[in-house]
PDB file of C-alpha atoms in Angstrom:
ATOM      1  CA  MET A  20     157.047 -23.997 -60.811  1.00 52.00           C
ATOM      2  CA  SER A  21     153.960 -21.951 -60.164  1.00 54.00           C
ATOM      3  CA  THR A  22     150.521 -23.471 -60.278  1.00 56.00           C
ATOM      4  CA  PRO A  23     148.410 -22.159 -63.194  1.00 55.00           C
ATOM      5  CA  GLU A  24     145.548 -19.903 -62.208  1.00 55.00           C
ATOM      6  CA  ARG A  25     142.222 -21.706 -61.964  1.00 57.00           C
ATOM      7  CA  ARG A  26     139.251 -19.819 -63.264  1.00 56.00           C
ATOM      8  CA  PRO A  27     135.937 -20.046 -61.387  1.00 52.00           C
ATOM      9  CA  GLN A  28     133.494 -22.576 -62.754  1.00 55.00           C
ATOM     10  CA  PRO A  29     129.669 -22.229 -62.870  1.00 51.00           C
ATOM     11  CA  ASP A  30     129.334 -25.021 -60.273  1.00 52.00           C
ATOM     12  CA  ASP A  31     131.470 -23.185 -57.718  1.00 51.00           C
ATOM     13  CA  ARG A  32     129.605 -21.622 -54.843  1.00 50.00           C
ATOM     14  CA  GLY A  33     131.634 -18.469 -55.082  1.00 49.00           C
ATOM     15  CA  TYR A  34     130.805 -17.934 -58.733  1.00 47.00           C
ATOM     16  CA  TYR A  35     128.513 -14.973 -59.124  1.00 49.00           C
ATOM     17  CA  GLY A  36     126.114 -16.728 -61.542  1.00 47.00           C
ATOM     18  CA  ALA A  37     125.925 -20.099 -59.833  1.00 49.00           C
ATOM     19  CA  GLY A  38     122.810 -19.361 -57.785  1.00 50.00           C
ATOM     20  CA  TRP A  39     120.792 -18.077 -60.733  1.00 50.00           C
ATOM     21  CA  GLN A  40     121.802 -20.984 -62.964  1.00 58.00           C
ATOM     22  CA  GLN A  41     120.927 -23.489 -60.267  1.00 60.00           C
ATOM     23  CA  GLN A  42     117.471 -21.950 -59.908  1.00 60.00           C
ATOM     24  CA  GLN A  43     117.070 -22.023 -63.679  1.00 61.00           C
ATOM     25  CA  GLN A  44     118.050 -25.690 -63.876  1.00 67.00           C
ATOM     26  CA  GLN A  45     115.678 -26.615 -61.040  1.00 67.00           C
ATOM     27  CA  TYR A  46     112.813 -24.758 -62.703  1.00 61.00           C
ATOM     28  CA  GLN A  47     113.497 -26.434 -66.057  1.00 67.00           C
ATOM     29  CA  GLN A  48     113.495 -29.856 -64.397  1.00 67.00           C
ATOM     30  CA  GLN A  49     110.150 -29.105 -62.746  1.00 66.00           C
ATOM     31  CA  GLN A  50     108.691 -27.972 -66.079  1.00 62.00           C
ATOM     32  CA  GLN A  51     109.909 -31.129 -67.792  1.00 61.00           C
ATOM     33  CA  GLN A  52     108.409 -33.319 -65.089  1.00 60.00           C
ATOM     34  CA  HIS A  53     105.007 -31.609 -65.378  1.00 55.00           C
ATOM     35  CA  GLY A  54     105.133 -31.512 -69.173  1.00 53.00           C
ATOM     36  CA  GLY A  55     105.075 -27.712 -69.432  1.00 50.00           C
ATOM     37  CA  GLY A  56     107.475 -24.877 -70.077  1.00 49.00           C
ATOM     38  CA  PRO A  57     108.300 -22.755 -73.095  1.00 50.00           C
ATOM     39  CA  ALA A  58     109.142 -24.195 -76.477  1.00 50.00           C
ATOM     40  CA  GLY A  59     112.726 -22.933 -76.406  1.00 49.00           C
ATOM     41  CA  GLY A  60     113.404 -24.185 -72.887  1.00 48.00           C
ATOM     42  CA  GLY A  61     114.048 -20.689 -71.508  1.00 51.00           C
ATOM     43  CA  PHE A  62     113.453 -19.676 -67.908  1.00 49.00           C
ATOM     44  CA  LEU A  63     110.081 -18.050 -67.220  1.00 55.00           C
ATOM     45  CA  PRO A  64     109.278 -16.616 -63.782  1.00 57.00           C
ATOM     46  CA  PRO A  65     105.882 -17.403 -62.234  1.00 57.00           C
ATOM     47  CA  ARG A  66     103.035 -15.171 -63.279  1.00 58.00           C
ATOM     48  CA  PRO A  67     101.784 -12.546 -60.832  1.00 51.00           C
ATOM     49  CA  PRO A  68      98.296 -13.050 -59.380  1.00 46.00           C
ATOM     50  CA  ARG A  69      95.371 -11.649 -61.347  1.00 45.00           C
ATOM     51  CA  ARG A  70      93.974  -8.343 -60.160  1.00 49.00           C
ATOM     52  CA  ALA A  71      90.376  -8.110 -59.071  1.00 48.00           C
ATOM     53  CA  GLY A  72      87.865  -6.228 -61.199  1.00 66.00           C
ATOM     54  CA  ASP A  73      87.648  -2.479 -60.816  1.00 78.00           C
ATOM     55  CA  PRO A  74      84.589  -1.716 -58.640  1.00 84.00           C
ATOM     56  CA  THR A  75      84.077   1.672 -60.324  1.00 86.00           C
ATOM     57  CA  ARG A  76      83.732   0.416 -63.917  1.00 88.00           C
ATOM     58  CA  ALA A  77      80.624  -0.917 -65.572  1.00 89.00           C
ATOM     59  CA  PHE A  78      82.264  -4.129 -66.796  1.00 90.00           C
ATOM     60  CA  ALA A  79      84.280  -6.238 -64.360  1.00 89.00           C
ATOM     61  CA  PRO A  80      84.668  -9.723 -65.875  1.00 90.00           C
ATOM     62  CA  GLY A  81      85.386 -12.496 -63.433  1.00 86.00           C
ATOM     63  CA  ALA A  82      83.751 -15.078 -61.226  1.00 84.00           C
ATOM     64  CA  SER A  83      83.328 -14.993 -57.463  1.00 89.00           C
ATOM     65  CA  GLY A  84      80.927 -16.281 -54.864  1.00 90.00           C
ATOM     66  CA  ALA A  85      79.778 -12.778 -53.928  1.00 91.00           C
ATOM     67  CA  ALA A  86      78.958 -11.931 -57.565  1.00 93.00           C
ATOM     68  CA  VAL A  87      76.926 -15.116 -58.025  1.00 95.00           C
ATOM     69  CA  ALA A  88      75.083 -14.443 -54.757  1.00 94.00           C
ATOM     70  CA  GLY A  89      74.255 -10.872 -55.813  1.00 94.00           C
ATOM     71  CA  ALA A  90      73.018 -12.006 -59.215  1.00 96.00           C
ATOM     72  CA  ALA A  91      70.862 -14.700 -57.631  1.00 96.00           C
ATOM     73  CA  ILE A  92      69.315 -12.235 -55.166  1.00 96.00           C
ATOM     74  CA  ALA A  93      68.508  -9.746 -57.935  1.00 96.00           C
ATOM     75  CA  VAL A  94      66.984 -12.286 -60.321  1.00 97.00           C
ATOM     76  CA  VAL A  95      65.013 -14.022 -57.574  1.00 97.00           C
ATOM     77  CA  GLY A  96      63.684 -10.621 -56.516  1.00 96.00           C
ATOM     78  CA  VAL A  97      62.370  -9.969 -60.025  1.00 97.00           C
ATOM     79  CA  LEU A  98      60.896 -13.449 -60.160  1.00 96.00           C
ATOM     80  CA  ALA A  99      59.161 -12.910 -56.800  1.00 96.00           C
ATOM     81  CA  VAL A 100      57.549  -9.673 -57.999  1.00 96.00           C
ATOM     82  CA  GLN A 101      56.408 -11.375 -61.188  1.00 95.00           C
ATOM     83  CA  ALA A 102      54.981 -14.324 -59.258  1.00 95.00           C
ATOM     84  CA  LEU A 103      53.102 -12.072 -56.820  1.00 95.00           C
ATOM     85  CA  SER A 104      51.646  -9.992 -59.638  1.00 94.00           C
ATOM     86  CA  GLY A 105      50.604 -13.082 -61.597  1.00 92.00           C
ATOM     87  CA  LEU A 106      49.117 -14.677 -58.488  1.00 92.00           C
ATOM     88  CA  LEU A 107      46.930 -11.650 -57.838  1.00 92.00           C
ATOM     89  CA  GLY A 108      45.761 -11.734 -61.456  1.00 88.00           C
ATOM     90  CA  MET A 109      44.978 -15.447 -61.241  1.00 87.00           C
ATOM     91  CA  ILE A 110      42.954 -14.914 -58.048  1.00 87.00           C
ATOM     92  CA  GLY A 111      40.987 -12.144 -59.732  1.00 85.00           C
ATOM     93  CA  THR A 112      40.256 -14.349 -62.732  1.00 82.00           C
ATOM     94  CA  SER A 113      39.233 -17.231 -60.476  1.00 80.00           C
ATOM     95  CA  LEU A 114      36.393 -15.098 -59.091  1.00 81.00           C
ATOM     96  CA  TYR A 115      34.630 -15.445 -62.454  1.00 79.00           C
ATOM     97  CA  VAL A 116      35.692 -18.942 -63.496  1.00 76.00           C
ATOM     98  CA  GLY A 117      37.210 -21.901 -61.702  1.00 68.00           C
ATOM     99  CA  PRO A 118      40.977 -21.954 -61.165  1.00 63.00           C
ATOM    100  CA  PHE A 119      41.374 -24.998 -63.406  1.00 67.00           C
ATOM    101  CA  SER A 120      38.828 -23.870 -66.006  1.00 68.00           C
ATOM    102  CA  SER A 121      39.520 -22.193 -69.312  1.00 67.00           C
ATOM    103  CA  TYR A 122      39.125 -18.464 -69.735  1.00 62.00           C
ATOM    104  CA  GLY A 123      39.446 -16.976 -73.201  1.00 61.00           C
ATOM    105  CA  GLY A 124      40.541 -20.315 -74.581  1.00 66.00           C
ATOM    106  CA  HIS A 125      43.425 -20.733 -72.099  1.00 72.00           C
ATOM    107  CA  ASN A 126      43.712 -22.546 -68.795  1.00 81.00           C
ATOM    108  CA  VAL A 127      44.053 -20.149 -65.859  1.00 82.00           C
ATOM    109  CA  VAL A 128      46.860 -22.010 -64.054  1.00 85.00           C
ATOM    110  CA  LEU A 129      48.702 -22.755 -67.286  1.00 87.00           C
ATOM    111  CA  SER A 130      48.492 -19.098 -68.309  1.00 87.00           C
ATOM    112  CA  PHE A 131      49.910 -18.077 -64.919  1.00 89.00           C
ATOM    113  CA  ALA A 132      52.870 -20.459 -65.225  1.00 91.00           C
ATOM    114  CA  THR A 133      53.561 -19.396 -68.808  1.00 92.00           C
ATOM    115  CA  ALA A 134      53.446 -15.663 -68.081  1.00 91.00           C
ATOM    116  CA  VAL A 135      55.549 -15.842 -64.897  1.00 94.00           C
ATOM    117  CA  PHE A 136      58.096 -18.610 -65.534  1.00 94.00           C
ATOM    118  CA  LEU A 137      58.231 -19.833 -69.136  1.00 94.00           C
ATOM    119  CA  THR A 138      57.991 -16.675 -71.252  1.00 94.00           C
ATOM    120  CA  PRO A 139      60.441 -14.482 -69.228  1.00 95.00           C
ATOM    121  CA  PHE A 140      62.869 -17.345 -68.555  1.00 96.00           C
ATOM    122  CA  PRO A 141      65.385 -16.172 -71.225  1.00 96.00           C
ATOM    123  CA  PHE A 142      65.444 -12.780 -69.499  1.00 97.00           C
ATOM    124  CA  TYR A 143      66.159 -14.409 -66.123  1.00 97.00           C
ATOM    125  CA  ALA A 144      68.960 -16.517 -67.568  1.00 97.00           C
ATOM    126  CA  GLY A 145      70.589 -13.689 -69.534  1.00 97.00           C
ATOM    127  CA  ALA A 146      70.418 -11.236 -66.625  1.00 97.00           C
ATOM    128  CA  PHE A 147      71.815 -13.795 -64.192  1.00 97.00           C
ATOM    129  CA  LEU A 148      74.789 -14.673 -66.406  1.00 96.00           C
ATOM    130  CA  ALA A 149      75.570 -11.013 -67.026  1.00 96.00           C
ATOM    131  CA  LEU A 150      75.352 -10.033 -63.363  1.00 96.00           C
ATOM    132  CA  ALA A 151      77.337 -13.048 -62.228  1.00 95.00           C
ATOM    133  CA  PHE A 152      80.265 -12.898 -64.674  1.00 94.00           C
ATOM    134  CA  LEU A 153      80.314  -9.531 -66.511  1.00 93.00           C
ATOM    135  CA  THR A 154      78.646  -6.802 -64.451  1.00 94.00           C
ATOM    136  CA  PRO A 155      78.684  -8.079 -60.851  1.00 94.00           C
ATOM    137  CA  ILE A 156      76.880  -6.515 -57.918  1.00 93.00           C
ATOM    138  CA  THR A 157      79.538  -6.060 -55.240  1.00 90.00           C
ATOM    139  CA  ARG A 158      79.465  -4.091 -52.029  1.00 89.00           C
ATOM    140  CA  ARG A 159      82.682  -2.281 -52.977  1.00 90.00           C
ATOM    141  CA  SER A 160      80.986  -0.609 -55.941  1.00 92.00           C
ATOM    142  CA  PRO A 161      79.091   2.666 -55.437  1.00 93.00           C
ATOM    143  CA  LEU A 162      75.336   2.665 -55.984  1.00 93.00           C
ATOM    144  CA  PRO A 163      75.397   4.493 -59.394  1.00 94.00           C
ATOM    145  CA  VAL A 164      77.770   1.830 -60.745  1.00 94.00           C
ATOM    146  CA  VAL A 165      75.514  -0.925 -59.399  1.00 95.00           C
ATOM    147  CA  LEU A 166      72.483   0.628 -61.111  1.00 96.00           C
ATOM    148  CA  LEU A 167      74.401   0.906 -64.377  1.00 96.00           C
ATOM    149  CA  ARG A 168      75.371  -2.738 -64.131  1.00 96.00           C
ATOM    150  CA  ALA A 169      71.748  -3.649 -63.455  1.00 97.00           C
ATOM    151  CA  VAL A 170      70.713  -1.808 -66.640  1.00 97.00           C
ATOM    152  CA  LEU A 171      73.356  -3.724 -68.592  1.00 97.00           C
ATOM    153  CA  GLY A 172      72.105  -6.966 -67.049  1.00 96.00           C
ATOM    154  CA  GLY A 173      68.551  -6.075 -68.140  1.00 97.00           C
ATOM    155  CA  ALA A 174      69.855  -5.357 -71.627  1.00 97.00           C
ATOM    156  CA  ALA A 175      71.469  -8.802 -71.684  1.00 97.00           C
ATOM    157  CA  GLY A 176      68.175 -10.363 -70.635  1.00 97.00           C
ATOM    158  CA  THR A 177      66.299  -8.439 -73.338  1.00 97.00           C
ATOM    159  CA  LEU A 178      68.848  -9.612 -75.894  1.00 97.00           C
ATOM    160  CA  ALA A 179      68.224 -13.192 -74.773  1.00 97.00           C
ATOM    161  CA  LEU A 180      64.494 -12.669 -75.367  1.00 96.00           C
ATOM    162  CA  ALA A 181      65.288 -11.368 -78.855  1.00 96.00           C
ATOM    163  CA  LEU A 182      67.444 -14.399 -79.639  1.00 96.00           C
ATOM    164  CA  VAL A 183      64.618 -16.713 -78.648  1.00 95.00           C
ATOM    165  CA  GLY A 184      62.294 -14.562 -80.729  1.00 93.00           C
ATOM    166  CA  VAL A 185      64.412 -15.263 -83.803  1.00 94.00           C
ATOM    167  CA  VAL A 186      63.517 -18.949 -83.542  1.00 93.00           C
ATOM    168  CA  THR A 187      59.832 -18.476 -82.738  1.00 91.00           C
ATOM    169  CA  GLY A 188      59.455 -15.656 -85.264  1.00 90.00           C
ATOM    170  CA  ALA A 189      61.073 -17.626 -88.058  1.00 90.00           C
ATOM    171  CA  TYR A 190      58.707 -20.517 -87.340  1.00 88.00           C
ATOM    172  CA  GLY A 191      55.637 -18.265 -87.234  1.00 86.00           C
ATOM    173  CA  ALA A 192      56.644 -16.270 -90.290  1.00 86.00           C
ATOM    174  CA  VAL A 193      55.816 -19.263 -92.457  1.00 85.00           C
ATOM    175  CA  ASP A 194      52.094 -18.630 -91.916  1.00 84.00           C
ATOM    176  CA  ALA A 195      51.901 -15.002 -90.711  1.00 82.00           C
ATOM    177  CA  GLY A 196      54.626 -13.485 -92.882  1.00 82.00           C
ATOM    178  CA  PRO A 197      57.554 -11.227 -91.923  1.00 86.00           C
ATOM    179  CA  ARG A 198      55.361  -9.305 -89.449  1.00 89.00           C
ATOM    180  CA  ARG A 199      55.587 -12.182 -86.990  1.00 89.00           C
ATOM    181  CA  LEU A 200      59.382 -12.182 -87.176  1.00 90.00           C
ATOM    182  CA  LEU A 201      59.538  -8.428 -86.504  1.00 92.00           C
ATOM    183  CA  THR A 202      57.164  -8.777 -83.575  1.00 93.00           C
ATOM    184  CA  ASP A 203      59.041 -11.625 -81.889  1.00 93.00           C
ATOM    185  CA  VAL A 204      62.503 -10.154 -82.454  1.00 94.00           C
ATOM    186  CA  LEU A 205      61.917  -6.449 -81.708  1.00 94.00           C
ATOM    187  CA  THR A 206      58.637  -5.332 -80.216  1.00 95.00           C
ATOM    188  CA  SER A 207      57.804  -8.215 -77.871  1.00 94.00           C
ATOM    189  CA  PRO A 208      61.304  -8.429 -76.266  1.00 96.00           C
ATOM    190  CA  LEU A 209      61.283  -4.668 -75.654  1.00 96.00           C
ATOM    191  CA  GLN A 210      57.755  -4.799 -74.248  1.00 95.00           C
ATOM    192  CA  ARG A 211      58.740  -7.499 -71.764  1.00 95.00           C
ATOM    193  CA  GLY A 212      62.321  -6.409 -71.114  1.00 96.00           C
ATOM    194  CA  MET A 213      61.681  -2.787 -70.137  1.00 96.00           C
ATOM    195  CA  PRO A 214      59.467  -3.464 -67.067  1.00 96.00           C
ATOM    196  CA  LEU A 215      61.655  -6.386 -66.066  1.00 97.00           C
ATOM    197  CA  THR A 216      64.733  -4.136 -66.223  1.00 97.00           C
ATOM    198  CA  ALA A 217      62.977  -1.589 -63.997  1.00 96.00           C
ATOM    199  CA  MET A 218      62.278  -4.365 -61.494  1.00 97.00           C
ATOM    200  CA  LEU A 219      65.895  -5.471 -61.798  1.00 97.00           C
ATOM    201  CA  LEU A 220      67.083  -2.004 -60.764  1.00 97.00           C
ATOM    202  CA  ALA A 221      65.168  -2.242 -57.496  1.00 96.00           C
ATOM    203  CA  ALA A 222      66.232  -5.846 -56.928  1.00 97.00           C
ATOM    204  CA  ALA A 223      69.897  -4.970 -57.592  1.00 96.00           C
ATOM    205  CA  THR A 224      69.704  -2.191 -54.993  1.00 96.00           C
ATOM    206  CA  VAL A 225      68.314  -4.664 -52.471  1.00 95.00           C
ATOM    207  CA  ALA A 226      71.091  -7.145 -53.320  1.00 95.00           C
ATOM    208  CA  TRP A 227      73.737  -4.413 -52.922  1.00 95.00           C
ATOM    209  CA  LEU A 228      72.394  -3.475 -49.497  1.00 94.00           C
ATOM    210  CA  TRP A 229      72.131  -7.135 -48.495  1.00 92.00           C
ATOM    211  CA  LEU A 230      75.710  -7.920 -49.464  1.00 89.00           C
ATOM    212  CA  GLY A 231      77.022  -4.831 -47.671  1.00 84.00           C
ATOM    213  CA  ARG A 232      75.138  -5.260 -44.415  1.00 69.00           C
ATOM    214  CA  PRO A 233      77.278  -5.444 -41.271  1.00 61.00           C
ATOM    215  CA  ARG A 234      77.872  -8.972 -40.044  1.00 57.00           C
ATOM    216  CA  SER A 235      78.448  -9.021 -36.297  1.00 51.00           C
ATOM    217  CA  ARG A 236      77.427 -11.559 -33.679  1.00 52.00           C
ATOM    218  CA  THR A 237      78.139  -9.246 -30.749  1.00 49.00           C
ATOM    219  CA  GLY A 238      75.757  -6.514 -31.861  1.00 48.00           C
ATOM    220  CA  ARG A 239      78.475  -3.924 -32.375  1.00 50.00           C
ATOM    221  CA  PRO A 240      78.728  -2.096 -35.729  1.00 50.00           C
ATOM    222  CA  THR A 241      81.375  -3.454 -38.029  1.00 49.00           C
ATOM    223  CA  SER A 242      82.780  -2.508 -41.396  1.00 48.00           C
ATOM    224  CA  GLY A 243      81.078  -3.565 -44.607  1.00 50.00           C
ATOM    225  CA  THR A 244      78.246  -1.054 -44.837  1.00 50.00           C
ATOM    226  CA  PRO A 245      78.265   0.663 -48.259  1.00 52.00           C
ATOM    227  CA  GLY A 246      79.763   4.143 -48.101  1.00 50.00           C
ATOM    228  CA  THR A 247      81.693   3.592 -44.881  1.00 51.00           C
ATOM    229  CA  VAL A 248      85.387   3.201 -44.183  1.00 49.00           C
ATOM    230  CA  ARG A 249      86.727   0.453 -42.004  1.00 52.00           C
ATOM    231  CA  PRO A 250      87.993   1.969 -38.734  1.00 52.00           C
ATOM    232  CA  ALA A 251      91.533   1.398 -37.625  1.00 51.00           C
ATOM    233  CA  ASP A 252      92.120  -1.502 -35.312  1.00 49.00           C
ATOM    234  CA  ALA A 253      92.469  -0.367 -31.720  1.00 53.00           C
ATOM    235  CA  VAL A 254      95.169  -1.815 -29.512  1.00 55.00           C
ATOM    236  CA  PRO A 255      93.476  -3.896 -26.796  1.00 59.00           C
ATOM    237  CA  PRO A 256      94.484  -3.293 -23.185  1.00 62.00           C
ATOM    238  CA  ALA A 257      96.911  -5.651 -21.581  1.00 62.00           C
ATOM    239  CA  THR A 258      95.250  -8.580 -19.861  1.00 65.00           C
ATOM    240  CA  VAL A 259      98.282  -9.653 -17.805  1.00 65.00           C
ATOM    241  CA  GLN A 260      99.674  -7.041 -15.471  1.00 65.00           C
ATOM    242  CA  PRO A 261     103.424  -7.202 -14.746  1.00 61.00           C
ATOM    243  CA  GLN A 262     104.216  -8.388 -11.238  1.00 67.00           C
ATOM    244  CA  GLN A 263     106.319  -6.073  -9.107  1.00 64.00           C
ATOM    245  CA  GLN A 264     109.295  -7.658  -7.389  1.00 64.00           C
ATOM    246  CA  PRO A 265     109.672  -6.792  -3.670  1.00 60.00           C
ATOM    247  CA  THR A 266     112.576  -4.464  -2.981  1.00 61.00           C
ATOM    248  CA  GLN A 267     115.293  -5.826  -0.760  1.00 61.00           C
ATOM    249  CA  GLN A 268     117.421  -3.610   1.453  1.00 62.00           C
ATOM    250  CA  TRP A 269     121.129  -4.170   1.331  1.00 61.00           C
ATOM    251  CA  ALA A 270     122.841  -5.385   4.512  1.00 60.00           C
ATOM    252  CA  PRO A 271     126.512  -6.183   5.102  1.00 60.00           C
ATOM    253  CA  PRO A 272     127.309  -9.857   5.150  1.00 58.00           C
ATOM    254  CA  GLN A 273     127.711 -11.443   8.542  1.00 60.00           C
ATOM    255  CA  GLN A 274     131.035 -13.053   9.349  1.00 55.00           C
ATOM    256  CA  GLN A 275     130.493 -16.703  10.152  1.00 56.00           C
ATOM    257  CA  TRP A 276     134.058 -18.059  10.085  1.00 60.00           C
ATOM    258  CA  GLY A 277     137.276 -16.673  11.467  1.00 58.00           C
ATOM    259  CA  PRO A 278     138.612 -15.410  14.762  1.00 61.00           C
ATOM    260  CA  PRO A 279     136.204 -13.808  17.271  1.00 62.00           C
ATOM    261  CA  PRO A 280     136.039 -10.034  17.312  1.00 60.00           C
ATOM    262  CA  PRO A 281     138.528  -8.287  19.629  1.00 63.00           C
ATOM    263  CA  GLY A 282     137.460  -7.274  23.146  1.00 59.00           C
ATOM    264  CA  ARG A 283     136.302 -10.651  24.324  1.00 51.00           C
TER     265      ARG A 283
END
């Protein structure tokens, strides 16, 4: 009596779908242990890694250490120019009155701090957030793209000034009327944002050059300079020379055992 034919089962190693089903079961067990997975319990492969932002486009959303460093360099550059300009003005005013005296109804030092740090602070914050997470300054981007991103960062800072102006203008419009609201929301942010954006263009160029400078401890030029292409790696010369084996001449083996040669 012949044995009935046995069909292959999913658990058999030779079954063509066993490997895939085992991987699916293992993945489902891992998802259940971690509390994740799809609602229907289906198999989902791992997601591919996210692509980096395009260095040739104006907007490149994302976060990176280089983008935060470039934004910080640009904003600090604008702040340094503002502080130097305000310091020169305060020194000139101090020639007529004392540095801690009042001039025109305002304290000289307090006016300096307000004009340099407090009033343009929304511009600094808005420009920094835009340059760090939306329009980053990276060394891979060409200079025209970096300048365009700096303009967009200045626009974000000007918009932040306008948003603050909505609050201050609404409070001042109670006494001065709608003219105060229009001034704080439109004219004053544009008056302050345009020169600050021009400064931001120069500071962004400096940040772009700083991030793309060659970093070498040996003094030799390396890749990383904007507008250059990384050279191909050269094959270093061999440091260990192969040792030559001495040649040995062949000689017939000498007979040590056996009868003496004839003739003796």
